[in-house]
Coordinates of C-alpha atoms and ligand atoms in Angstrom, one line a residue:
X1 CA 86.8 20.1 2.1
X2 CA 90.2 20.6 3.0
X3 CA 89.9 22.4 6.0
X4 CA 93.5 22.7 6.9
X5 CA 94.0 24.6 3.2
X6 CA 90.8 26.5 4.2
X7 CA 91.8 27.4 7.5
X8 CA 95.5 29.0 6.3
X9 CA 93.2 30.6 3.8
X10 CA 91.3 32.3 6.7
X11 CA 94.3 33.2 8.7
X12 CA 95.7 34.7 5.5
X13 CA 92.9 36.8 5.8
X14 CA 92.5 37.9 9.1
X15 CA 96.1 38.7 9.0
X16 CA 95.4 41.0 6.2
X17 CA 94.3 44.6 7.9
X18 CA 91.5 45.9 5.2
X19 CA 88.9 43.1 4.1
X20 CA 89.3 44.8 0.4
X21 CA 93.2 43.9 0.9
X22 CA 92.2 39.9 1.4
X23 CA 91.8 38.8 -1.0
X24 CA 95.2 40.5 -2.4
X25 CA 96.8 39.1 0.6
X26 CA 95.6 35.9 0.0
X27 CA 97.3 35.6 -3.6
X28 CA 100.3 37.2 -1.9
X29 CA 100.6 34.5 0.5
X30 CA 101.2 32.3 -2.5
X31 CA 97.9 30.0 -1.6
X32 CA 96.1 31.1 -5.1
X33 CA 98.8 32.1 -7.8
X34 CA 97.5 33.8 -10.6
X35 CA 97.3 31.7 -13.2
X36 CA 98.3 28.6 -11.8
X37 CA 94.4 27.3 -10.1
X38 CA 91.2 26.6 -12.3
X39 CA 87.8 26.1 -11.4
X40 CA 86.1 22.7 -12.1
X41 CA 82.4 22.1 -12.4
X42 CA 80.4 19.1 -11.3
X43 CA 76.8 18.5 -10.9
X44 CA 74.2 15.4 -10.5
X45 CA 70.9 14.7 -10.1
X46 CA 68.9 14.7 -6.8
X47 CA 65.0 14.2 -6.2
X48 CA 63.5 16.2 -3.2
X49 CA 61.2 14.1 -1.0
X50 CA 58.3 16.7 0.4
X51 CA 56.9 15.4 3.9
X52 CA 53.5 16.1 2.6
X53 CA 51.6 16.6 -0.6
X54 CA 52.4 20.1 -2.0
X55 CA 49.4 22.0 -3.9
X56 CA 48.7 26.0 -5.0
X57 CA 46.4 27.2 -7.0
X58 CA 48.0 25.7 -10.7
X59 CA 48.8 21.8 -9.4
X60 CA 49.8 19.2 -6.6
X61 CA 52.8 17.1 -6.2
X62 CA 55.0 14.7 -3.7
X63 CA 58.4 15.6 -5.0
X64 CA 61.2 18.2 -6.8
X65 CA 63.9 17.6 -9.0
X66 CA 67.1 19.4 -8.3
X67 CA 70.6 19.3 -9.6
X68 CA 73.0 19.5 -7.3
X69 CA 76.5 21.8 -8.4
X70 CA 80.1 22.0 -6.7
X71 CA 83.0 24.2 -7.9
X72 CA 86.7 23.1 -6.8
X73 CA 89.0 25.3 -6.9
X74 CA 92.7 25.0 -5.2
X75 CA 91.2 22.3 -2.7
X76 CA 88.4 24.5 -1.7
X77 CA 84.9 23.0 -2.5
X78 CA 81.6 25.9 -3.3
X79 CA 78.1 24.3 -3.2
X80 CA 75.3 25.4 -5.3
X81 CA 71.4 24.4 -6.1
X82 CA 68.9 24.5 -8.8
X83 CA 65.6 23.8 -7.9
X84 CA 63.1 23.0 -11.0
X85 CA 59.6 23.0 -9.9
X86 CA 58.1 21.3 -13.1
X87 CA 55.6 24.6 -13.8
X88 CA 58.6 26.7 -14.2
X89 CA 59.4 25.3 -17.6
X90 CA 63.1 23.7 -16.6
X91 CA 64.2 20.0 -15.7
X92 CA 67.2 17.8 -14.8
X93 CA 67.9 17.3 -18.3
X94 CA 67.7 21.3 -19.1
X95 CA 69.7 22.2 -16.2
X96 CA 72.7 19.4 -16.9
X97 CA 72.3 20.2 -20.6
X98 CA 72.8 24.0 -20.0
X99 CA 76.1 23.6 -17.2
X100 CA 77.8 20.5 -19.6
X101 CA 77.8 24.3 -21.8
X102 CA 79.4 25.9 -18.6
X103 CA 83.0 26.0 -18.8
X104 CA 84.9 27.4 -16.2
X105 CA 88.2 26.3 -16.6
X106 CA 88.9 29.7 -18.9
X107 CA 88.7 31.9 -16.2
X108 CA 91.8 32.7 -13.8
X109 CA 90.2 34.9 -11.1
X110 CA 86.9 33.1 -9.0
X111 CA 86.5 36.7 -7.8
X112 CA 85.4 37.9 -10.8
X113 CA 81.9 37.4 -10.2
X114 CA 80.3 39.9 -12.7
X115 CA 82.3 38.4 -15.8
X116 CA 81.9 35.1 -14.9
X117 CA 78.4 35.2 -14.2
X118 CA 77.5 37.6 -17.2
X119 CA 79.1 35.1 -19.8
X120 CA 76.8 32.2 -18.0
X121 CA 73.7 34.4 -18.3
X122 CA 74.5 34.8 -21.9
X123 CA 74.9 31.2 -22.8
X124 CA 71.4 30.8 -23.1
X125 CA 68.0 32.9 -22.9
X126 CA 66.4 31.3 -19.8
X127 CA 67.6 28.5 -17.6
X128 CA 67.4 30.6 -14.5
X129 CA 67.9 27.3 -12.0
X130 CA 70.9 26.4 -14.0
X131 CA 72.5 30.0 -14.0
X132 CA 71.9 30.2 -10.5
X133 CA 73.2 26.7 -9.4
X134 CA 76.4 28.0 -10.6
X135 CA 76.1 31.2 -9.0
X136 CA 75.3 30.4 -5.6
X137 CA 78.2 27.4 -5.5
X138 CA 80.6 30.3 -6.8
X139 CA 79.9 32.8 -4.3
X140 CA 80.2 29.8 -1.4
X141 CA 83.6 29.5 -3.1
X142 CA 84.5 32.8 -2.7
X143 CA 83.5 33.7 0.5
X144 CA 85.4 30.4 1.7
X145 CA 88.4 32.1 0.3
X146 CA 88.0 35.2 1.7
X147 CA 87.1 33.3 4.8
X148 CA 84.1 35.3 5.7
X149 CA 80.5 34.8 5.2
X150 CA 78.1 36.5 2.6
X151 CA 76.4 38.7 4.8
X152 CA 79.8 40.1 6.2
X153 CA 80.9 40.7 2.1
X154 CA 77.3 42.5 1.5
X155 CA 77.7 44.8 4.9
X156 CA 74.2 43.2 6.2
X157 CA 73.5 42.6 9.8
X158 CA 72.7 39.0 10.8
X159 CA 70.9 39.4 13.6
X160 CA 68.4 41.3 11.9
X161 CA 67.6 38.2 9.5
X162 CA 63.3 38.2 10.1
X163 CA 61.0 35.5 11.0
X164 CA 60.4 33.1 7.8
X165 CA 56.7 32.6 7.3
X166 CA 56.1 28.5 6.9
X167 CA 53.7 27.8 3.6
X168 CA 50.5 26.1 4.3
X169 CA 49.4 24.4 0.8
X170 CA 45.7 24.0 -0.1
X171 CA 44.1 21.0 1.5
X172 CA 40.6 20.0 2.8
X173 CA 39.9 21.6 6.1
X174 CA 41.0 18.3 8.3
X175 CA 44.5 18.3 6.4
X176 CA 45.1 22.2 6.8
X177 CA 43.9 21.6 10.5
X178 CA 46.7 19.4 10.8
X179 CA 49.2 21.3 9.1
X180 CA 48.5 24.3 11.1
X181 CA 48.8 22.2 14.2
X182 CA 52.3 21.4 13.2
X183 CA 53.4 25.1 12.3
X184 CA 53.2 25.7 16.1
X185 CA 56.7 26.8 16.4
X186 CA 56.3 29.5 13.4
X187 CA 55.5 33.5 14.3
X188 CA 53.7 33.8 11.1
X189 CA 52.2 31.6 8.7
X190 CA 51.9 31.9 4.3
X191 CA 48.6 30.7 2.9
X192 CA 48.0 29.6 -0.1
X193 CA 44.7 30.4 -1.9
X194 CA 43.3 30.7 -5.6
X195 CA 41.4 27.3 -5.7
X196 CA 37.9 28.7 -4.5
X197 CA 37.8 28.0 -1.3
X198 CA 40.0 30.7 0.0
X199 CA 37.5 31.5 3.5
X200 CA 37.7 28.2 4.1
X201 CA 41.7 28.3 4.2
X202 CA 41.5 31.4 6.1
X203 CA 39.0 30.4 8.7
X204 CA 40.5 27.0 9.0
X205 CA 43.7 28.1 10.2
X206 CA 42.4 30.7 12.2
X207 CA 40.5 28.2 14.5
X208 CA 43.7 26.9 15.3
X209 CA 46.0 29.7 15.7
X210 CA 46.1 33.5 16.0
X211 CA 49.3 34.0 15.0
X212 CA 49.8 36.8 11.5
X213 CA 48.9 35.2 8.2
X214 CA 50.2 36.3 4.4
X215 CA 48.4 35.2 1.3
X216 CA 49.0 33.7 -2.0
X217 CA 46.9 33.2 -4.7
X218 CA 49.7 32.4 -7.0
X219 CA 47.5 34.4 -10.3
X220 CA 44.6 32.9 -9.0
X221 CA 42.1 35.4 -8.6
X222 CA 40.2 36.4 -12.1
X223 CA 38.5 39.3 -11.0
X224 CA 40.2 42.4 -9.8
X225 CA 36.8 43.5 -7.6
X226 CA 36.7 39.8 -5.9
X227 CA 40.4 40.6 -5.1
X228 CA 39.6 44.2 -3.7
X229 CA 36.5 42.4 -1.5
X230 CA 38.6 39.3 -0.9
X231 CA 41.7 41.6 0.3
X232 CA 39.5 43.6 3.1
X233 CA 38.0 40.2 4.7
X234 CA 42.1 39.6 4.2
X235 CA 43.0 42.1 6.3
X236 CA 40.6 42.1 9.3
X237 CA 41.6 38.4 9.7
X238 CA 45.2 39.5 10.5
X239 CA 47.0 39.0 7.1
X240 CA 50.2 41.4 6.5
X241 CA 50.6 41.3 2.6
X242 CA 49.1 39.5 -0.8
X243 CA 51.4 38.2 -3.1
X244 CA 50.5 38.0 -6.8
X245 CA 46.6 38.2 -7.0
X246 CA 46.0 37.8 -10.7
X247 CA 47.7 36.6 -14.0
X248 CA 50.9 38.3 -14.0
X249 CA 50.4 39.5 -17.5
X250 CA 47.8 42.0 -16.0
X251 CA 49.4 44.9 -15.0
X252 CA 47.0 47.6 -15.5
X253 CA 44.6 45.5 -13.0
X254 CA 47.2 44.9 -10.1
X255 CA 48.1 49.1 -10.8
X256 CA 44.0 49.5 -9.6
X257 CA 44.4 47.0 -6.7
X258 CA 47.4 48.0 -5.4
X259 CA 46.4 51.7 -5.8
X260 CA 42.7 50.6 -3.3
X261 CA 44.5 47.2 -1.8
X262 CA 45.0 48.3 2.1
X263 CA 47.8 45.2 2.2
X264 CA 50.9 45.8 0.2
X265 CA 50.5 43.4 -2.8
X266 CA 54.0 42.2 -4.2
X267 CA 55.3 41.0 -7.7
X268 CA 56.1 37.5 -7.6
X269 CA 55.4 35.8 -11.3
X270 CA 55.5 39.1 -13.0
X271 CA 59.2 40.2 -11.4
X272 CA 61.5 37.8 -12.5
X273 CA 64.4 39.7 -12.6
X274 CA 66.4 42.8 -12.2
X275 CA 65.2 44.1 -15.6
X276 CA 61.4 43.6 -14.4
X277 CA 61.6 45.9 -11.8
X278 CA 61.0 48.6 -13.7
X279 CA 57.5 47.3 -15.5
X280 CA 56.4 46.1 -12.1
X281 CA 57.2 49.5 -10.6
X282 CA 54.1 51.8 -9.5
X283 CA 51.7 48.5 -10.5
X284 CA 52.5 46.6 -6.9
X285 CA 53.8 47.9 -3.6
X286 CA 56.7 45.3 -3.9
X287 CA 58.6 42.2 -5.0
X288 CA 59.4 38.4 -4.4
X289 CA 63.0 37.6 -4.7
X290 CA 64.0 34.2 -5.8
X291 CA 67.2 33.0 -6.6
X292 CA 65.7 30.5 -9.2
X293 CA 64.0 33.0 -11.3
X294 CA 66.7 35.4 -10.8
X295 CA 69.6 33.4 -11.9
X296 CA 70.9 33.8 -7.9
X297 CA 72.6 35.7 -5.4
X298 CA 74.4 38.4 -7.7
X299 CA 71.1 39.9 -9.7
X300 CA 69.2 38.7 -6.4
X301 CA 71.6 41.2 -4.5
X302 CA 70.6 43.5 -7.5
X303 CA 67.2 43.6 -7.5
X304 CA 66.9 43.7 -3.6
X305 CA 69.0 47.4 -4.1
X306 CA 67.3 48.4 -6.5
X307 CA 63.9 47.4 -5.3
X308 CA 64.7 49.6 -2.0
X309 CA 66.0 52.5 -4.1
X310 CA 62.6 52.9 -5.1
X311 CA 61.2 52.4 -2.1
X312 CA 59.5 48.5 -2.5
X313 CA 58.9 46.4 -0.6
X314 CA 60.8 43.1 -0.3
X315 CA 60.6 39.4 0.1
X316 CA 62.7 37.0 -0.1
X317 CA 61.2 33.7 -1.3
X318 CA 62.2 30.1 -2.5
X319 CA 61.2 26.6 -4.1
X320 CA 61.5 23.6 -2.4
X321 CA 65.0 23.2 -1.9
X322 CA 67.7 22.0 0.3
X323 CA 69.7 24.3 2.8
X324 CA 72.1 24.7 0.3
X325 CA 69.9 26.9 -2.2
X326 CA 67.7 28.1 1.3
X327 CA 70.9 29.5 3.1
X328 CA 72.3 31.4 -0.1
X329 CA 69.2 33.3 0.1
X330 CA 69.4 33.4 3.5
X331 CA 72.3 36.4 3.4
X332 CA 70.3 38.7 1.8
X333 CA 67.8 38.3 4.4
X334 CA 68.8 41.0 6.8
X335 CA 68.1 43.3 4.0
X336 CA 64.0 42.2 3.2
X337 CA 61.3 43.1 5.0
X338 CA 60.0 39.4 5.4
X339 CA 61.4 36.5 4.8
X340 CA 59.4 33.3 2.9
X341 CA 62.3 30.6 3.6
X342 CA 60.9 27.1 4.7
X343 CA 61.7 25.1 1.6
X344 CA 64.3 23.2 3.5
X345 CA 61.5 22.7 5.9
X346 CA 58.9 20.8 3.7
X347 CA 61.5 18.1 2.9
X348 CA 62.4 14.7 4.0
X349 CA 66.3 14.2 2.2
X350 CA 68.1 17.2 3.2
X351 CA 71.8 16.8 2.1
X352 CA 73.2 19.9 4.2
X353 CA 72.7 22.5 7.3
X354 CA 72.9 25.9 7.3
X355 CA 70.8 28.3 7.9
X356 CA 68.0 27.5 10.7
X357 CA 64.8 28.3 11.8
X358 CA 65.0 29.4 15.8
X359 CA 61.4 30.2 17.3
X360 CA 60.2 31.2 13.7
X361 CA 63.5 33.1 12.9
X362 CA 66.2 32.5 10.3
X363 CA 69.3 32.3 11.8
X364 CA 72.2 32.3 10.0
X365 CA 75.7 30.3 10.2
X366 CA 79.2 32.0 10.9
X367 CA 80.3 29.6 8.4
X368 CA 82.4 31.2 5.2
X369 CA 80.4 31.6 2.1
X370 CA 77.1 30.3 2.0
X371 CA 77.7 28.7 5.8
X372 CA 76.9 25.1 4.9
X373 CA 77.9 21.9 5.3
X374 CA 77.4 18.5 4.2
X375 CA 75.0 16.3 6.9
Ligands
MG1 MG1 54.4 33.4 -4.5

């Protein structure tokens, strides 16, 4: 990073009066002329180590492939993620297949998110990691630009960034003893369930702590009357919301449960993006936001505004990921009801800081863009 560029970049800025004049000002200043700057792609390979075994309800595993995405552009460096947990159908060769495809050097103006980011959606059908690891490493570049961090360009409120619940996989009871042990420091706790011995999990963790619990079968109920029962016992052992009971194709049953369910039950496999919001509407009482599924922080900023236009409910989730893919998500944070943002947490090989967890709450950097920075 050349912080010397960055920081006349920033006092360009704050010397303009109006934000919406900055960037303006910037060009002005003769730092970015029109024309004259293009944006250059890179991206490798990078395996996440987890600290423990990771298992829900469809597998287990030890580690996550990632690619890992920066964006130069007139000495000014954005960072961006894409996480591939293998069940969601992309890989390291996908991803670097799809952004050799990605080719930035066309465009003159990094501010123009919504053509930029449209033509990369088009390239192919899915590839949601991919589209977002170039997403999230352009918006860092812009809001290094403009000098000012995301949730500053959205209007959000940092300080009201909630509490991030911290994932407890499915484990024998000794295991999940332990893990809850070492979740000490969180306010509230995610639970992972679907495998048959979802009591088990519940009472397990609750001989350890009292703090609140959510669940998360991840599809793994079958039966929508188990899930009714199951969601009662739920509720009078302090859990706040369900997310994704049964097969996300079964819409017609998650209408019924949500319509008895006291818990809010959110969307999380069957909203993938903006355009789901619609078909998930009136069948749960909510969503799950992820900037993998939904190629990343622009249609992520979408869906969260729509999603409160209709009056859902909100979360903001992850993959396992590194602070760089955690802290984009991070910004919208302020805006979600709760918050489901420990990926960064369940690894040994971070690569950056960001945003941290502070006595269970997300707090984000002042930084500009996506406020990281390389360890
Ligand atoms: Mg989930």
């Amino acid at each position: 990073m050349n912080s010397t560029r960055r920081d006349f970049v920033r006092s360009a800025f704050l010397a303009g009066a109006a934000s919406i004049a900055a960037p303006v000002s910037a060009f002005a200043a003769g730092v970015t002329p029109k024309g004259q700057k293009r944006m250059k792609l890179s991206f490798r390979p990078y395996t996440l180590e987890l600290k423990h075994v990771f298992t829900v309800s469809a597998m287990s595993r030890t580690t996550t492939p990632v690619v890992l995405t920066e964006i130069e552009y007139d000495g000014v460096v954005g960072y961006g993620e894409a996480a591939m947990p293998p069940y969601l159908g992309e890989s390291q060769e996908s991803a670097m297949a799809f952004l050799k495809r990605v080719d930035l050097s066309k465009y003159d103006n990094p501010y123009d998110l919504e053509t930029i980011l449209s033509d990369i959606d088009a390239l192919a059908f899915h590839n949601t990691a991919a589209k977002a690891a170039v997403d999230i490493a352009l918006h860092d570049l812009v809001g290094k630009l403009l000098g000012q961090p995301w949730y500053n360009i959205w209007g959000f409120d940092a300080s009201k960034a909630p509490a991030t619940t911290f994932t407890i996989g499915i484990d024998t009871a000794d295991v999940v003893r332990v893990k809850t042990k070492e979740a000490g420091g969180f306010k509230i706790l995610k639970v992972k369930l679907g495998k048959g011995n979802d009591k088990e999990m519940i009472e397990t963790i609750r001989s350890v702590t009292d703090v609140p619990l959510t669940a998360d079968p991840n599809q793994g109920w079958k039966d929508k009357f188990y899930a009714l029962d199951m969601i009662h016992w739920l509720k009078e052992k302090g859990v706040q919301y369900v997310e994704q009971p049964m097969a996300k194709e079964r819409f017609d049953d998650h209408a019924w449960l949500t319509e008895r369910s006291p818990l809010p039950i959110l969307a999380d496999e069957s909203c993938q993006r903006l355009s789901d919001i619609p078909k998930v509407k009136g069948a749960y009482s909510g969503i799950v936001i992820k900037l993998m599924k939904c190629t990343g922080m622009r249609e992520a900023h979408k869906m969260l505004m729509m999603a409160k236009a209709n009056n859902m409910k909100v979360l903001i989730g992850c993959m396992t990921e590194t602070s760089c893919a955690i802290s984009a998500a991070s910004h919208l944070s302020p805006m979600c009801d709760w918050a489901d943002l420990d990926g960064m947490l369940l690894i040994k090989n971070d690569l950056y800081k960001g945003t941290t967890v502070e006595e269970g709450k997300l707090v984000l950097s002042n930084r500009p863009g996506i406020g990281i920075e390389k360890r």
